[in-house]
Amino acid sequence: GINAEYMGGGSVGLIFLSKEIFVVGHDFWHALLIWFGFSFITAVCVDWWLWWYALRGQEFYDLKFFPLNNKVEAIYNMLAEMETKGSEKNLVIASQIYGDQLANRIAKHKMLAQKVNMAYDIQAKLQAQAASEAVEVKEAESSWKVDATAATEGFFNDEKVQKDYMKTAMANFQKGDAAVLRSAADAQPSQSTVFADKYTSTYNEIKEQFLADGRKNGTLPWGLATDAEKKKGAMDAKAKQAAVKAREDNYRKLYHDFA
């Protein structure tokens, strides 16, 4: 029927086309064949490239998707198994709760230990400061004594002072029975206080000058400061609380509460 007629007509058309009956010119036929050849080759190359791109892209997709899909399926399988086994699920939940509570208790104990260590550290520093102040006071007093003794001896090395001292000593020697010869065990103390008075006054002058120079120059040892000066230079209560709070905040960053 009709298909045979179509096939026959198409075959005749192909024969006529091959015999260049339908072609306007010989060059036109060659150009048509050349363009058809190039188009066919180009189409084949593009098709091959598209197939390679599709297959390679699918491979990349599989490499990323399948491992993730396997992990997700494993998680869902584990959740499904936990749902089917209530006792194990409760055990896991209880273990997690206990672990969180234990972690919080450990954090609190560590925080308390840090506070205790900080208190011991403060106490040790206070003791060291007190010992240092005591040494400074002793050194200052020793220096005052040496300077007072040297100044007092220098004062009594003056010839006029020595004469006045001898007059006073002889006057005291002539009083009562001071001139009586006695054994060393029964010796009487001297009635003269000139040397002791001079030493005391010189010692006090050196001490006052030392304290005045120290306050003026800002070099006064802390152990020799008055209570008012110590109170003025000490850290106030707010500053102490702020310092302690800063240390505690640092500890909290290390030992935080567990969710």
mmCIF file of N, CA, C and O in Angstrom, residues 36-81:
data_model
loop_
_atom_site.group_PDB
_atom_site.id
_atom_site.type_symbol
_atom_site.label_atom_id
_atom_site.label_comp_id
_atom_site.label_asym_id
_atom_site.label_seq_id
_atom_site.Cartn_x
_atom_site.Cartn_y
_atom_site.Cartn_z
ATOM 1 N N PHE A 36 27.556 18.275 5.265
ATOM 2 C CA PHE A 36 26.925 17.153 5.945
ATOM 3 C C PHE A 36 27.951 16.311 6.692
ATOM 4 O O PHE A 36 27.731 15.868 7.818
ATOM 5 N N GLY A 37 29.110 16.097 6.059
ATOM 6 C CA GLY A 37 30.156 15.302 6.716
ATOM 7 C C GLY A 37 30.678 15.977 7.980
ATOM 8 O O GLY A 37 30.800 15.350 9.040
ATOM 9 N N PHE A 38 30.979 17.264 7.857
ATOM 10 C CA PHE A 38 31.459 17.993 9.038
ATOM 11 C C PHE A 38 30.400 18.033 10.140
ATOM 12 O O PHE A 38 30.698 17.881 11.329
ATOM 13 N N SER A 39 29.151 18.216 9.738
ATOM 14 C CA SER A 39 28.077 18.279 10.736
ATOM 15 C C SER A 39 27.917 16.943 11.444
ATOM 16 O O SER A 39 27.730 16.876 12.675
ATOM 17 N N PHE A 40 28.001 15.861 10.662
ATOM 18 C CA PHE A 40 27.867 14.537 11.262
ATOM 19 C C PHE A 40 29.011 14.260 12.255
ATOM 20 O O PHE A 40 28.790 13.778 13.370
ATOM 21 N N ILE A 41 30.240 14.557 11.811
ATOM 22 C CA ILE A 41 31.402 14.333 12.698
ATOM 23 C C ILE A 41 31.297 15.193 13.962
ATOM 24 O O ILE A 41 31.552 14.726 15.087
ATOM 25 N N THR A 42 30.922 16.453 13.780
ATOM 26 C CA THR A 42 30.778 17.345 14.939
ATOM 27 C C THR A 42 29.692 16.847 15.886
ATOM 28 O O THR A 42 29.851 16.865 17.112
ATOM 29 N N ALA A 43 28.578 16.400 15.309
ATOM 30 C CA ALA A 43 27.478 15.892 16.145
ATOM 31 C C ALA A 43 27.918 14.671 16.941
ATOM 32 O O ALA A 43 27.592 14.513 18.119
ATOM 33 N N VAL A 44 28.659 13.781 16.283
ATOM 34 C CA VAL A 44 29.138 12.580 16.973
ATOM 35 C C VAL A 44 30.079 12.962 18.118
ATOM 36 O O VAL A 44 29.987 12.437 19.236
ATOM 37 N N CYS A 45 30.997 13.911 17.859
ATOM 38 C CA CYS A 45 31.944 14.329 18.917
ATOM 39 C C CYS A 45 31.223 14.969 20.091
ATOM 40 O O CYS A 45 31.505 14.684 21.262
ATOM 41 N N VAL A 46 30.281 15.868 19.736
ATOM 42 C CA VAL A 46 29.519 16.520 20.819
ATOM 43 C C VAL A 46 28.717 15.506 21.602
ATOM 44 O O VAL A 46 28.627 15.556 22.840
ATOM 45 N N ASP A 47 28.103 14.556 20.918
ATOM 46 C CA ASP A 47 27.311 13.538 21.608
ATOM 47 C C ASP A 47 28.190 12.695 22.516
ATOM 48 O O ASP A 47 27.810 12.379 23.655
ATOM 49 N N TRP A 48 29.361 12.295 21.995
ATOM 50 C CA TRP A 48 30.288 11.536 22.854
ATOM 51 C C TRP A 48 30.702 12.339 24.088
ATOM 52 O O TRP A 48 30.786 11.815 25.187
ATOM 53 N N TRP A 49 30.984 13.621 23.851
ATOM 54 C CA TRP A 49 31.399 14.451 25.002
ATOM 55 C C TRP A 49 30.272 14.587 26.013
ATOM 56 O O TRP A 49 30.494 14.517 27.214
ATOM 57 N N LEU A 50 29.044 14.773 25.545
ATOM 58 C CA LEU A 50 27.907 14.888 26.466
ATOM 59 C C LEU A 50 27.693 13.590 27.233
ATOM 60 O O LEU A 50 27.404 13.616 28.449
ATOM 61 N N TRP A 51 27.842 12.457 26.547
ATOM 62 C CA TRP A 51 27.702 11.189 27.262
ATOM 63 C C TRP A 51 28.808 11.029 28.313
ATOM 64 O O TRP A 51 28.564 10.578 29.429
ATOM 65 N N TRP A 52 30.040 11.398 27.978
ATOM 66 C CA TRP A 52 31.137 11.296 28.946
ATOM 67 C C TRP A 52 30.881 12.223 30.136
ATOM 68 O O TRP A 52 31.102 11.844 31.293
ATOM 69 N N TYR A 53 30.436 13.434 29.861
ATOM 70 C CA TYR A 53 30.157 14.392 30.928
ATOM 71 C C TYR A 53 29.054 13.872 31.839
ATOM 72 O O TYR A 53 29.138 13.978 33.076
ATOM 73 N N ALA A 54 28.004 13.315 31.237
ATOM 74 C CA ALA A 54 26.892 12.798 32.041
ATOM 75 C C ALA A 54 27.347 11.627 32.908
ATOM 76 O O ALA A 54 27.045 11.545 34.114
ATOM 77 N N LEU A 55 28.080 10.689 32.279
ATOM 78 C CA LEU A 55 28.520 9.526 33.047
ATOM 79 C C LEU A 55 29.522 9.917 34.135
ATOM 80 O O LEU A 55 29.484 9.398 35.259
ATOM 81 N N ARG A 56 30.451 10.829 33.788
ATOM 82 C CA ARG A 56 31.439 11.262 34.775
ATOM 83 C C ARG A 56 30.771 12.042 35.914
ATOM 84 O O ARG A 56 31.121 11.889 37.078
ATOM 85 N N GLY A 57 29.813 12.897 35.575
ATOM 86 C CA GLY A 57 29.091 13.617 36.614
ATOM 87 C C GLY A 57 28.320 12.684 37.531
ATOM 88 O O GLY A 57 28.264 12.883 38.744
ATOM 89 N N GLN A 58 27.728 11.640 36.931
ATOM 90 C CA GLN A 58 27.029 10.666 37.749
ATOM 91 C C GLN A 58 28.001 9.948 38.688
ATOM 92 O O GLN A 58 27.676 9.645 39.840
ATOM 93 N N GLU A 59 29.214 9.711 38.195
ATOM 94 C CA GLU A 59 30.224 9.061 39.035
ATOM 95 C C GLU A 59 30.607 9.961 40.217
ATOM 96 O O GLU A 59 30.709 9.495 41.357
ATOM 97 N N PHE A 60 30.824 11.245 39.930
ATOM 98 C CA PHE A 60 31.121 12.183 41.014
ATOM 99 C C PHE A 60 29.991 12.242 42.026
ATOM 100 O O PHE A 60 30.198 12.278 43.237
ATOM 101 N N TYR A 61 28.780 12.261 41.508
ATOM 102 C CA TYR A 61 27.610 12.298 42.389
ATOM 103 C C TYR A 61 27.541 11.053 43.262
ATOM 104 O O TYR A 61 27.269 11.134 44.469
ATOM 105 N N ASP A 62 27.797 9.901 42.646
ATOM 106 C CA ASP A 62 27.750 8.655 43.414
ATOM 107 C C ASP A 62 28.815 8.632 44.503
ATOM 108 O O ASP A 62 28.582 8.134 45.613
ATOM 109 N N LEU A 63 30.016 9.147 44.182
ATOM 110 C CA LEU A 63 31.096 9.127 45.168
ATOM 111 C C LEU A 63 30.745 9.961 46.403
ATOM 112 O O LEU A 63 31.177 9.657 47.526
ATOM 113 N N LYS A 64 29.993 11.030 46.216
ATOM 114 C CA LYS A 64 29.614 11.886 47.351
ATOM 115 C C LYS A 64 28.318 11.439 48.012
ATOM 116 O O LYS A 64 28.159 11.547 49.223
ATOM 117 N N PHE A 65 27.395 10.961 47.196
ATOM 118 C CA PHE A 65 26.072 10.685 47.733
ATOM 119 C C PHE A 65 26.001 9.349 48.463
ATOM 120 O O PHE A 65 25.459 9.274 49.562
ATOM 121 N N PHE A 66 26.558 8.313 47.886
ATOM 122 C CA PHE A 66 26.385 6.987 48.460
ATOM 123 C C PHE A 66 26.998 6.842 49.862
ATOM 124 O O PHE A 66 26.375 6.254 50.739
ATOM 125 N N PRO A 67 28.241 7.346 50.114
ATOM 126 C CA PRO A 67 28.742 7.262 51.493
ATOM 127 C C PRO A 67 27.855 8.008 52.489
ATOM 128 O O PRO A 67 27.590 7.513 53.591
ATOM 129 N N LEU A 68 27.399 9.194 52.099
ATOM 130 C CA LEU A 68 26.508 9.943 52.982
ATOM 131 C C LEU A 68 25.193 9.212 53.171
ATOM 132 O O LEU A 68 24.660 9.133 54.289
ATOM 133 N N ASN A 69 24.681 8.653 52.101
ATOM 134 C CA ASN A 69 23.432 7.911 52.194
ATOM 135 C C ASN A 69 23.585 6.690 53.096
ATOM 136 O O ASN A 69 22.688 6.365 53.887
ATOM 137 N N ASN A 70 24.744 6.037 53.003
ATOM 138 C CA ASN A 70 24.985 4.874 53.868
ATOM 139 C C ASN A 70 25.042 5.271 55.338
ATOM 140 O O ASN A 70 24.526 4.556 56.199
ATOM 141 N N LYS A 71 25.679 6.407 55.613
ATOM 142 C CA LYS A 71 25.749 6.867 56.999
ATOM 143 C C LYS A 71 24.361 7.216 57.536
ATOM 144 O O LYS A 71 24.013 6.896 58.676
ATOM 145 N N VAL A 72 23.570 7.922 56.713
ATOM 146 C CA VAL A 72 22.214 8.273 57.136
ATOM 147 C C VAL A 72 21.381 7.017 57.382
ATOM 148 O O VAL A 72 20.653 6.917 58.385
ATOM 149 N N GLU A 73 21.504 6.049 56.492
ATOM 150 C CA GLU A 73 20.768 4.796 56.689
ATOM 151 C C GLU A 73 21.224 4.083 57.956
ATOM 152 O O GLU A 73 20.400 3.505 58.685
ATOM 153 N N ALA A 74 22.527 4.134 58.234
ATOM 154 C CA ALA A 74 23.033 3.496 59.455
ATOM 155 C C ALA A 74 22.476 4.180 60.701
ATOM 156 O O ALA A 74 22.117 3.511 61.685
ATOM 157 N N ILE A 75 22.405 5.514 60.661
ATOM 158 C CA ILE A 75 21.850 6.242 61.817
ATOM 159 C C ILE A 75 20.379 5.891 62.013
ATOM 160 O O ILE A 75 19.916 5.655 63.137
ATOM 161 N N TYR A 76 19.629 5.854 60.902
ATOM 162 C CA TYR A 76 18.208 5.497 61.018
ATOM 163 C C TYR A 76 18.037 4.064 61.512
ATOM 164 O O TYR A 76 17.126 3.765 62.298
ATOM 165 N N ASN A 77 18.894 3.189 61.078
ATOM 166 C CA ASN A 77 18.820 1.804 61.562
ATOM 167 C C ASN A 77 19.118 1.736 63.056
ATOM 168 O O ASN A 77 18.465 0.991 63.794
ATOM 169 N N MET A 78 20.104 2.521 63.502
ATOM 170 C CA MET A 78 20.425 2.528 64.931
ATOM 171 C C MET A 78 19.260 3.087 65.744
ATOM 172 O O MET A 78 18.904 2.563 66.809
ATOM 173 N N LEU A 79 18.646 4.193 65.258
ATOM 174 C CA LEU A 79 17.492 4.761 65.957
ATOM 175 C C LEU A 79 16.330 3.780 65.992
ATOM 176 O O LEU A 79 15.639 3.647 67.019
ATOM 177 N N ALA A 80 16.121 3.093 64.869
ATOM 178 C CA ALA A 80 15.040 2.107 64.839
ATOM 179 C C ALA A 80 15.305 0.971 65.817
ATOM 180 O O ALA A 80 14.395 0.497 66.518
ATOM 181 N N GLU A 81 16.570 0.555 65.901
ATOM 182 C CA GLU A 81 16.916 -0.510 66.842
ATOM 183 C C GLU A 81 16.744 -0.045 68.285
ATOM 184 O O GLU A 81 16.284 -0.803 69.147
#
